[in-house]
mmCIF file of C-alpha atoms and ligand atoms in Angstrom:
data_model
loop_
_atom_site.group_PDB
_atom_site.id
_atom_site.type_symbol
_atom_site.label_atom_id
_atom_site.label_comp_id
_atom_site.label_asym_id
_atom_site.label_seq_id
_atom_site.Cartn_x
_atom_site.Cartn_y
_atom_site.Cartn_z
ATOM 1 C CA MET A 1 44.499 -13.271 -4.274
ATOM 2 C CA PRO A 2 44.416 -16.205 -1.822
ATOM 3 C CA ASP A 3 41.236 -18.307 -1.805
ATOM 4 C CA LEU A 4 39.007 -17.809 1.265
ATOM 5 C CA LYS A 5 37.764 -21.379 1.071
ATOM 6 C CA ILE A 6 38.924 -23.856 3.718
ATOM 7 C CA GLY A 7 40.720 -26.892 2.303
ATOM 8 C CA VAL A 8 39.833 -30.290 3.767
ATOM 9 C CA LEU A 9 42.588 -32.857 3.383
ATOM 10 C CA VAL A 10 40.940 -36.264 3.596
ATOM 11 C CA MET A 11 43.634 -38.830 4.314
ATOM 12 C CA SER A 12 43.425 -42.572 3.822
ATOM 13 C CA TYR A 13 45.772 -45.577 3.701
ATOM 14 C CA GLY A 14 45.911 -45.953 -0.097
ATOM 15 C CA THR A 15 46.045 -49.078 -2.238
ATOM 16 C CA PRO A 16 47.872 -50.032 -5.458
ATOM 17 C CA GLU A 17 46.313 -48.970 -8.763
ATOM 18 C CA SER A 18 46.940 -52.351 -10.368
ATOM 19 C CA MET A 19 48.686 -55.662 -9.740
ATOM 20 C CA ASP A 20 51.832 -54.110 -11.276
ATOM 21 C CA GLY A 21 51.769 -51.397 -8.645
ATOM 22 C CA ILE A 22 51.944 -53.760 -5.643
ATOM 23 C CA GLU A 23 55.753 -53.736 -5.441
ATOM 24 C CA GLU A 24 55.999 -49.934 -5.321
ATOM 25 C CA TYR A 25 53.207 -49.803 -2.748
ATOM 26 C CA TYR A 26 54.766 -52.472 -0.542
ATOM 27 C CA THR A 27 58.154 -50.751 -0.808
ATOM 28 C CA HIS A 28 56.548 -47.515 0.382
ATOM 29 C CA ILE A 29 54.909 -49.279 3.358
ATOM 30 C CA ARG A 30 58.352 -50.712 4.194
ATOM 31 C CA ARG A 31 59.830 -47.191 4.194
ATOM 32 C CA GLY A 32 61.773 -47.635 0.952
ATOM 33 C CA HIS A 33 62.917 -51.246 1.510
ATOM 34 C CA PRO A 34 61.683 -53.422 -1.370
ATOM 35 C CA PRO A 35 59.973 -56.658 -0.328
ATOM 36 C CA THR A 36 61.648 -59.995 -1.066
ATOM 37 C CA THR A 37 60.295 -62.037 -3.997
ATOM 38 C CA GLU A 38 58.477 -64.282 -1.499
ATOM 39 C CA GLN A 39 56.925 -61.346 0.373
ATOM 40 C CA LEU A 40 55.761 -59.777 -2.886
ATOM 41 C CA ALA A 41 54.279 -63.057 -4.130
ATOM 42 C CA GLU A 42 52.498 -63.563 -0.809
ATOM 43 C CA LEU A 43 50.916 -60.090 -0.820
ATOM 44 C CA SER A 44 50.002 -60.333 -4.528
ATOM 45 C CA GLY A 45 48.352 -63.682 -3.748
ATOM 46 C CA ARG A 46 46.211 -62.018 -1.056
ATOM 47 C CA TYR A 47 45.065 -59.267 -3.439
ATOM 48 C CA GLU A 48 44.302 -61.873 -6.107
ATOM 49 C CA ALA A 49 42.329 -64.007 -3.681
ATOM 50 C CA VAL A 50 40.155 -61.094 -2.621
ATOM 51 C CA VAL A 51 39.312 -59.224 -5.698
ATOM 52 C CA GLY A 52 41.051 -60.778 -8.673
ATOM 53 C CA GLY A 53 43.096 -57.649 -9.318
ATOM 54 C CA VAL A 54 40.590 -54.974 -8.335
ATOM 55 C CA PHE A 55 41.430 -52.766 -5.349
ATOM 56 C CA PRO A 56 38.216 -51.762 -3.566
ATOM 57 C CA LEU A 57 39.856 -49.292 -1.185
ATOM 58 C CA ARG A 58 40.568 -46.809 -3.995
ATOM 59 C CA GLU A 59 36.944 -46.577 -5.175
ATOM 60 C CA ASN A 60 35.717 -46.527 -1.576
ATOM 61 C CA THR A 61 38.042 -43.685 -0.617
ATOM 62 C CA ASN A 62 36.981 -41.729 -3.726
ATOM 63 C CA ARG A 63 33.338 -42.200 -2.775
ATOM 64 C CA GLN A 64 33.936 -41.240 0.855
ATOM 65 C CA VAL A 65 35.714 -38.023 -0.162
ATOM 66 C CA ALA A 66 32.854 -37.176 -2.560
ATOM 67 C CA GLY A 67 30.296 -38.022 0.148
ATOM 68 C CA LEU A 68 32.020 -35.739 2.653
ATOM 69 C CA GLN A 69 32.165 -32.899 0.108
ATOM 70 C CA GLU A 70 28.437 -33.293 -0.472
ATOM 71 C CA LYS A 71 27.671 -33.169 3.276
ATOM 72 C CA LEU A 72 29.882 -30.122 3.801
ATOM 73 C CA ASP A 73 28.213 -28.368 0.857
ATOM 74 C CA THR A 74 24.862 -28.946 2.503
ATOM 75 C CA ILE A 75 25.981 -27.698 5.920
ATOM 76 C CA ALA A 76 28.048 -24.722 4.772
ATOM 77 C CA PRO A 77 27.668 -24.105 1.039
ATOM 78 C CA GLY A 78 30.867 -22.940 -0.652
ATOM 79 C CA ARG A 79 33.046 -22.926 2.483
ATOM 80 C CA TYR A 80 35.001 -26.187 2.083
ATOM 81 C CA VAL A 81 36.803 -27.962 -0.709
ATOM 82 C CA CYS A 82 38.006 -31.548 -0.188
ATOM 83 C CA TYR A 83 41.314 -32.960 -1.390
ATOM 84 C CA GLN A 84 42.636 -36.476 -1.075
ATOM 85 C CA GLY A 85 46.000 -37.443 0.446
ATOM 86 C CA LEU A 86 47.051 -41.086 0.718
ATOM 87 C CA LYS A 87 49.624 -42.602 3.055
ATOM 88 C CA HIS A 88 51.147 -45.180 0.728
ATOM 89 C CA ALA A 89 49.868 -44.426 -2.794
ATOM 90 C CA ARG A 90 49.315 -41.524 -5.160
ATOM 91 C CA PRO A 91 48.079 -38.868 -4.589
ATOM 92 C CA TYR A 92 50.328 -38.936 -1.508
ATOM 93 C CA ILE A 93 49.538 -36.792 1.547
ATOM 94 C CA GLU A 94 52.144 -34.255 0.412
ATOM 95 C CA ASP A 95 50.545 -34.137 -3.080
ATOM 96 C CA GLY A 96 47.186 -33.298 -1.503
ATOM 97 C CA VAL A 97 48.667 -30.434 0.538
ATOM 98 C CA ALA A 98 50.533 -29.127 -2.525
ATOM 99 C CA ALA A 99 47.334 -29.281 -4.630
ATOM 100 C CA MET A 100 45.461 -27.177 -2.063
ATOM 101 C CA PHE A 101 48.245 -24.611 -2.002
ATOM 102 C CA LYS A 102 48.409 -24.487 -5.805
ATOM 103 C CA ASP A 103 44.655 -23.773 -5.877
ATOM 104 C CA GLY A 104 45.177 -20.742 -3.640
ATOM 105 C CA ILE A 105 44.033 -22.308 -0.367
ATOM 106 C CA ARG A 106 45.895 -21.008 2.701
ATOM 107 C CA THR A 107 43.901 -22.556 5.587
ATOM 108 C CA ALA A 108 42.988 -26.217 5.835
ATOM 109 C CA ILE A 109 41.712 -28.969 8.100
ATOM 110 C CA GLY A 110 43.040 -32.529 7.940
ATOM 111 C CA ILE A 111 41.002 -35.624 8.800
ATOM 112 C CA VAL A 112 41.885 -39.326 8.482
ATOM 113 C CA LEU A 113 39.498 -42.069 7.374
ATOM 114 C CA ALA A 114 40.302 -43.989 10.566
ATOM 115 C CA PRO A 115 38.484 -43.076 13.816
ATOM 116 C CA HIS A 116 41.176 -43.998 16.395
ATOM 117 C CA TYR A 117 44.395 -42.133 17.129
ATOM 118 C CA SER A 118 47.785 -43.751 17.488
ATOM 119 C CA VAL A 119 51.063 -41.939 17.099
ATOM 120 C CA MET A 120 51.953 -44.759 14.676
ATOM 121 C CA SER A 121 48.816 -44.461 12.535
ATOM 122 C CA VAL A 122 46.903 -41.156 12.459
ATOM 123 C CA GLY A 123 49.885 -39.410 14.081
ATOM 124 C CA GLY A 124 52.001 -40.405 11.077
ATOM 125 C CA TYR A 125 49.489 -38.968 8.586
ATOM 126 C CA ILE A 126 49.311 -35.689 10.520
ATOM 127 C CA LYS A 127 53.086 -35.364 10.816
ATOM 128 C CA ARG A 128 53.550 -35.640 7.048
ATOM 129 C CA ALA A 129 50.730 -33.218 6.224
ATOM 130 C CA ARG A 130 51.976 -30.701 8.782
ATOM 131 C CA GLU A 131 55.533 -30.842 7.474
ATOM 132 C CA LYS A 132 54.389 -30.146 3.904
ATOM 133 C CA ALA A 133 51.990 -27.416 5.032
ATOM 134 C CA ASP A 134 54.753 -25.716 7.063
ATOM 135 C CA GLU A 135 57.104 -25.901 4.081
ATOM 136 C CA LEU A 136 54.552 -24.156 1.857
ATOM 137 C CA GLY A 137 53.209 -21.704 4.450
ATOM 138 C CA LEU A 138 49.716 -23.175 4.664
ATOM 139 C CA GLU A 139 47.918 -23.014 8.010
ATOM 140 C CA MET A 140 46.592 -26.443 8.994
ATOM 141 C CA THR A 141 44.714 -27.928 11.903
ATOM 142 C CA PHE A 142 43.686 -31.573 12.376
ATOM 143 C CA VAL A 143 40.888 -33.797 13.644
ATOM 144 C CA GLU A 144 42.853 -36.368 15.659
ATOM 145 C CA SER A 145 40.086 -38.880 16.427
ATOM 146 C CA TYR A 146 36.323 -39.260 16.394
ATOM 147 C CA HIS A 147 35.976 -42.705 17.941
ATOM 148 C CA LEU A 148 33.030 -41.786 20.198
ATOM 149 C CA HIS A 149 31.162 -39.467 17.828
ATOM 150 C CA PRO A 150 27.472 -40.294 18.499
ATOM 151 C CA LYS A 151 26.722 -40.792 14.785
ATOM 152 C CA LEU A 152 29.679 -43.141 14.320
ATOM 153 C CA ILE A 153 28.455 -45.188 17.287
ATOM 154 C CA GLU A 154 24.885 -45.115 15.940
ATOM 155 C CA ALA A 155 26.037 -46.375 12.527
ATOM 156 C CA LEU A 156 28.044 -49.204 14.113
ATOM 157 C CA VAL A 157 25.246 -50.145 16.513
ATOM 158 C CA HIS A 158 22.882 -50.381 13.572
ATOM 159 C CA ARG A 159 25.314 -52.668 11.730
ATOM 160 C CA VAL A 160 25.867 -54.935 14.721
ATOM 161 C CA LYS A 161 22.127 -55.207 15.344
ATOM 162 C CA SER A 162 21.336 -56.175 11.756
ATOM 163 C CA ALA A 163 24.201 -58.686 11.638
ATOM 164 C CA LEU A 164 22.910 -60.319 14.830
ATOM 165 C CA ASP A 165 19.683 -61.184 13.000
ATOM 166 C CA VAL A 166 21.383 -63.998 11.079
ATOM 167 C CA PHE A 167 22.290 -65.868 14.278
ATOM 168 C CA ASP A 168 20.318 -68.120 16.598
ATOM 169 C CA ARG A 169 19.905 -65.722 19.542
ATOM 170 C CA THR A 170 18.826 -68.535 21.866
ATOM 171 C CA ARG A 171 22.369 -69.980 21.751
ATOM 172 C CA PRO A 172 25.706 -68.518 22.979
ATOM 173 C CA LEU A 173 27.157 -65.929 20.629
ATOM 174 C CA LYS A 174 30.423 -64.003 20.941
ATOM 175 C CA VAL A 175 30.966 -60.581 19.329
ATOM 176 C CA LEU A 176 34.610 -59.906 18.474
ATOM 177 C CA PHE A 177 35.462 -56.236 17.934
ATOM 178 C CA SER A 178 38.787 -55.799 16.165
ATOM 179 C CA ALA A 179 41.296 -53.348 14.753
ATOM 180 C CA HIS A 180 44.690 -53.394 13.076
ATOM 181 C CA SER A 181 47.397 -54.482 15.480
ATOM 182 C CA LEU A 182 50.456 -52.297 16.087
ATOM 183 C CA PRO A 183 53.868 -53.082 17.563
ATOM 184 C CA GLU A 184 53.592 -53.657 21.304
ATOM 185 C CA LYS A 185 56.009 -50.820 21.975
ATOM 186 C CA ILE A 186 53.128 -48.298 21.640
ATOM 187 C CA ARG A 187 52.185 -49.318 25.191
ATOM 188 C CA GLU A 188 55.342 -47.668 26.499
ATOM 189 C CA MET A 189 54.363 -44.425 24.742
ATOM 190 C CA ASN A 190 51.090 -44.017 26.642
ATOM 191 C CA ASP A 191 49.367 -44.153 23.256
ATOM 192 C CA PRO A 192 45.545 -43.699 23.280
ATOM 193 C CA TYR A 193 44.917 -46.298 20.508
ATOM 194 C CA GLU A 194 43.995 -49.277 22.744
ATOM 195 C CA ARG A 195 41.881 -47.178 25.108
ATOM 196 C CA GLN A 196 39.963 -45.545 22.257
ATOM 197 C CA LEU A 197 39.297 -48.905 20.593
ATOM 198 C CA ASN A 198 37.967 -50.326 23.847
ATOM 199 C CA GLU A 199 35.768 -47.258 24.320
ATOM 200 C CA THR A 200 34.259 -47.618 20.836
ATOM 201 C CA SER A 201 33.692 -51.353 21.415
ATOM 202 C CA ALA A 202 32.020 -50.780 24.789
ATOM 203 C CA ALA A 203 29.768 -48.019 23.422
ATOM 204 C CA VAL A 204 28.686 -50.116 20.426
ATOM 205 C CA ALA A 205 28.126 -53.213 22.564
ATOM 206 C CA GLU A 206 25.990 -51.224 24.980
ATOM 207 C CA GLY A 207 23.978 -49.617 22.169
ATOM 208 C CA ALA A 208 23.366 -52.979 20.512
ATOM 209 C CA GLY A 209 22.479 -54.707 23.785
ATOM 210 C CA VAL A 210 25.435 -57.111 23.519
ATOM 211 C CA SER A 211 26.948 -58.363 26.787
ATOM 212 C CA ASP A 212 29.150 -61.192 25.519
ATOM 213 C CA TRP A 213 31.898 -59.369 23.629
ATOM 214 C CA GLN A 214 35.665 -59.039 23.493
ATOM 215 C CA PHE A 215 38.140 -56.741 21.800
ATOM 216 C CA THR A 216 40.848 -58.486 19.784
ATOM 217 C CA TRP A 217 43.562 -57.544 17.286
ATOM 218 C CA GLN A 218 43.986 -58.503 13.640
ATOM 219 C CA SER A 219 46.321 -58.145 10.645
ATOM 220 C CA ALA A 220 49.560 -57.904 12.687
ATOM 221 C CA GLY A 221 52.670 -57.213 10.625
ATOM 222 C CA ARG A 222 55.028 -59.975 9.687
ATOM 223 C CA THR A 223 58.039 -58.629 11.578
ATOM 224 C CA ARG A 224 60.133 -60.034 14.411
ATOM 225 C CA GLU A 225 59.114 -57.452 17.014
ATOM 226 C CA PRO A 226 56.109 -58.301 19.203
ATOM 227 C CA TRP A 227 52.706 -56.975 18.053
ATOM 228 C CA LEU A 228 49.637 -56.337 20.177
ATOM 229 C CA GLY A 229 47.584 -59.477 20.742
ATOM 230 C CA PRO A 230 45.664 -61.662 21.052
ATOM 231 C CA ASP A 231 45.087 -61.986 17.320
ATOM 232 C CA ILE A 232 41.576 -62.782 16.099
ATOM 233 C CA LEU A 233 42.678 -66.248 14.976
ATOM 234 C CA GLU A 234 43.657 -67.067 18.571
ATOM 235 C CA THR A 235 40.512 -65.490 20.010
ATOM 236 C CA LEU A 236 38.378 -67.425 17.570
ATOM 237 C CA ALA A 237 40.085 -70.732 18.439
ATOM 238 C CA GLU A 238 39.630 -70.007 22.130
ATOM 239 C CA ALA A 239 35.931 -69.236 21.627
ATOM 240 C CA GLY A 240 35.603 -72.562 19.793
ATOM 241 C CA GLU A 241 37.321 -74.400 22.664
ATOM 242 C CA ARG A 242 34.934 -72.785 25.116
ATOM 243 C CA GLY A 243 31.972 -74.154 23.173
ATOM 244 C CA TYR A 244 30.873 -71.145 21.114
ATOM 245 C CA LYS A 245 29.386 -72.078 17.748
ATOM 246 C CA GLN A 246 28.576 -68.513 16.652
ATOM 247 C CA VAL A 247 30.871 -65.503 16.334
ATOM 248 C CA LEU A 248 30.158 -62.037 14.925
ATOM 249 C CA SER A 249 33.161 -60.060 13.734
ATOM 250 C CA ALA A 250 32.957 -56.260 14.089
ATOM 251 C CA PRO A 251 36.133 -54.634 12.713
ATOM 252 C CA ILE A 252 35.458 -51.207 14.208
ATOM 253 C CA GLY A 253 39.010 -49.982 13.547
ATOM 254 C CA PHE A 254 38.305 -49.853 9.804
ATOM 255 C CA VAL A 255 35.780 -47.883 7.768
ATOM 256 C CA SER A 256 35.995 -49.492 4.307
ATOM 257 C CA ASP A 257 35.935 -52.746 2.468
ATOM 258 C CA HIS A 258 39.613 -53.501 1.784
ATOM 259 C CA LEU A 259 42.283 -56.165 2.003
ATOM 260 C CA GLU A 260 42.481 -56.354 5.814
ATOM 261 C CA VAL A 261 38.764 -57.056 6.009
ATOM 262 C CA LEU A 262 38.102 -58.939 2.767
ATOM 263 C CA TYR A 263 41.135 -61.215 3.159
ATOM 264 C CA ASP A 264 42.128 -61.349 6.835
ATOM 265 C CA LEU A 265 38.551 -61.735 8.067
ATOM 266 C CA ASP A 266 36.425 -62.968 5.165
ATOM 267 C CA ILE A 267 38.921 -65.525 3.870
ATOM 268 C CA GLU A 268 41.490 -66.328 6.574
ATOM 269 C CA ALA A 269 39.392 -66.071 9.741
ATOM 270 C CA GLN A 270 36.356 -67.524 7.944
ATOM 271 C CA ALA A 271 38.395 -70.615 6.947
ATOM 272 C CA ALA A 272 39.658 -71.015 10.533
ATOM 273 C CA ALA A 273 36.101 -70.754 11.860
ATOM 274 C CA ARG A 274 34.794 -73.281 9.371
ATOM 275 C CA GLU A 275 37.491 -75.747 10.410
ATOM 276 C CA ILE A 276 36.329 -75.661 14.024
ATOM 277 C CA GLY A 277 32.631 -75.626 13.148
ATOM 278 C CA VAL A 278 31.916 -72.024 14.158
ATOM 279 C CA LYS A 279 29.437 -69.878 12.201
ATOM 280 C CA PHE A 280 31.380 -66.668 11.508
ATOM 281 C CA GLU A 281 29.753 -63.524 10.115
ATOM 282 C CA ARG A 282 30.984 -59.960 9.775
ATOM 283 C CA ILE A 283 29.209 -56.602 10.083
ATOM 284 C CA GLN A 284 28.959 -54.502 6.912
ATOM 285 C CA MET A 285 31.669 -51.860 6.631
ATOM 286 C CA LEU A 286 30.710 -48.183 6.880
ATOM 287 C CA ASN A 287 31.913 -47.109 3.434
ATOM 288 C CA THR A 288 29.607 -44.152 2.571
ATOM 289 C CA ASP A 289 27.013 -44.676 5.318
ATOM 290 C CA PRO A 290 25.323 -41.242 5.685
ATOM 291 C CA LEU A 291 25.910 -41.386 9.446
ATOM 292 C CA TYR A 292 29.632 -41.840 8.834
ATOM 293 C CA MET A 293 29.621 -38.952 6.353
ATOM 294 C CA ASP A 294 27.877 -36.853 9.037
ATOM 295 C CA THR A 295 30.529 -37.899 11.560
ATOM 296 C CA LEU A 296 33.291 -36.688 9.270
ATOM 297 C CA ALA A 297 31.499 -33.461 8.308
ATOM 298 C CA GLU A 298 30.652 -32.571 11.925
ATOM 299 C CA SER A 299 34.221 -33.343 13.054
ATOM 300 C CA VAL A 300 35.539 -31.000 10.355
ATOM 301 C CA ARG A 301 33.074 -28.279 11.393
ATOM 302 C CA THR A 302 34.147 -28.561 15.043
ATOM 303 C CA GLN A 303 37.751 -28.095 13.989
ATOM 304 C CA ASP A 304 36.944 -24.996 11.904
ATOM 305 C CA LYS A 305 37.973 -22.050 14.096
ATOM 306 C CA TRP A 306 38.393 -19.527 11.305
ATOM 307 C CA PRO A 307 36.014 -16.562 11.015
ATOM 308 C CA PHE A 308 33.390 -16.673 8.286
HETATM 309 O O1 LIG B 1 43.192 -52.683 0.700
HETATM 310 C C1 LIG B 1 44.351 -52.265 0.662
HETATM 311 O O2 LIG B 1 44.991 -52.261 -0.391
HETATM 312 C C2 LIG B 1 45.050 -51.714 1.857
HETATM 313 C C3 LIG B 1 44.526 -52.314 3.141
HETATM 314 C C4 LIG B 1 45.225 -51.800 4.389
HETATM 315 C C5 LIG B 1 44.676 -50.972 5.338
HETATM 316 C C6 LIG B 1 45.630 -50.841 6.404
HETATM 317 C C7 LIG B 1 45.392 -50.104 7.543
HETATM 318 C C8 LIG B 1 46.248 -50.002 8.599
HETATM 319 N N1 LIG B 1 47.543 -50.475 8.635
HETATM 320 C C9 LIG B 1 48.071 -50.163 9.855
HETATM 321 C C10 LIG B 1 49.347 -50.450 10.296
HETATM 322 C C11 LIG B 1 50.284 -51.148 9.578
HETATM 323 C C12 LIG B 1 51.643 -51.399 10.018
HETATM 324 C C13 LIG B 1 52.255 -52.150 9.040
HETATM 325 C C14 LIG B 1 51.307 -52.370 7.995
HETATM 326 C C15 LIG B 1 51.536 -53.098 6.835
HETATM 327 C C16 LIG B 1 50.610 -53.319 5.825
HETATM 328 C C17 LIG B 1 50.845 -54.094 4.620
HETATM 329 C C18 LIG B 1 49.674 -54.061 3.863
HETATM 330 C C19 LIG B 1 48.729 -53.254 4.594
HETATM 331 N N2 LIG B 1 49.336 -52.819 5.762
HETATM 332 FE FE1 LIG B 1 48.477 -51.574 7.161
HETATM 333 N N3 LIG B 1 46.749 -51.569 6.093
HETATM 334 C C20 LIG B 1 46.543 -52.161 4.856
HETATM 335 C C21 LIG B 1 47.445 -52.964 4.164
HETATM 336 N N4 LIG B 1 50.120 -51.752 8.331
HETATM 337 C C22 LIG B 1 49.400 -54.718 2.528
HETATM 338 C C23 LIG B 1 52.169 -54.804 4.272
HETATM 339 C C24 LIG B 1 52.085 -56.289 4.316
HETATM 340 C C25 LIG B 1 51.500 -56.799 5.593
HETATM 341 O O3 LIG B 1 52.132 -56.644 6.648
HETATM 342 O O4 LIG B 1 50.369 -57.280 5.503
HETATM 343 C C26 LIG B 1 53.712 -52.637 9.049
HETATM 344 C C27 LIG B 1 54.554 -51.651 8.304
HETATM 345 C C28 LIG B 1 55.995 -51.785 8.591
HETATM 346 O O5 LIG B 1 56.549 -52.846 8.242
HETATM 347 O O6 LIG B 1 56.523 -50.847 9.159
HETATM 348 C C29 LIG B 1 52.249 -50.881 11.320
HETATM 349 C C30 LIG B 1 47.053 -49.479 10.656
HETATM 350 C C31 LIG B 1 45.934 -49.380 9.886
HETATM 351 C C32 LIG B 1 44.547 -48.762 10.295
HETATM 352 C C33 LIG B 1 44.595 -47.273 10.292
HETATM 353 C C34 LIG B 1 44.701 -46.692 8.910
HETATM 354 O O7 LIG B 1 43.850 -46.969 8.037
HETATM 355 O O8 LIG B 1 45.661 -45.935 8.713
HETATM 356 C C35 LIG B 1 47.225 -48.978 12.092
HETATM 357 C C36 LIG B 1 43.340 -50.311 5.285
#
């Protein structure tokens, strides 16, 4: 008999399981095209620089999925069971959907550990999950974004406020909100990504009482096509030229400690800031912040239209 529980497919980017797994991972990101020896060495070097061969995103995703399960169990005991589905690593999104089906689940809700929707990011996760669900005959619905959920904003405001404490508030200070860049062509698709990111930034800035802020991009891909800019390295240099000596980085497009934060911001941007004499600090990532877990749980509940 089919299970009456609702499956919750929690989707995240995924990370290699070990240094040996980087090539397979990178090949998957490049849609089956293996990286060149130089590209592989460059990416491996970034992982080594950050964590010496440990991949924090995996543990963080595991903890976030467990945290969401715990919240859902508190709100609606016994109704939901969480599964993991990763974009570029095992268990893949399709594996997560198949695992739910194998366990007898016939209705499920999908949610991505990324608050902002783009057809090229969250849209890609949803497309793959939906295709697998349709193939198996599993009914699925999705949370597309939660970028203005009051508890998400509250958690980010709290982080910005506590990070501001380490600066000299009597002197000029720029807050740089950032998110992963995407190819510029999304602009022609009327994609909500940029608008949603600006809305989150504005809401957090207002809540934290910050007036001097800017949204900027980071971590653009190394391809020939144009990516959305300006990049944080340019924005940082420009702030330096305009006399700022203090910058707070708030990567609101991400929810975990991982490569794009621990390398691109904490190592690369930090080194650039040091070179121009700018004090550069970053807000703490959300990871398993209870307010973020509430955001996810409440977004899942809102999407649950099935009778009890
Ligand atoms: O810690 C880790 O191991 C993984 C960190 C990681 C996160 C992440 C999130 C996003 N990405 C997004 C878009 C793209 C596009 C391309 C692309 C490429 C990479 C590469 C690595 C990588 N991404 Fe990523 N991303 C992370 C890591 N990403 C490594 C490959 C080398 C490089 O370019 O640095 C280009 C793919 C292509 O060539 O077609 C596009 C977006 C997000 C935020 C939303 C989400 O989490 O899904 C958007 C974390």
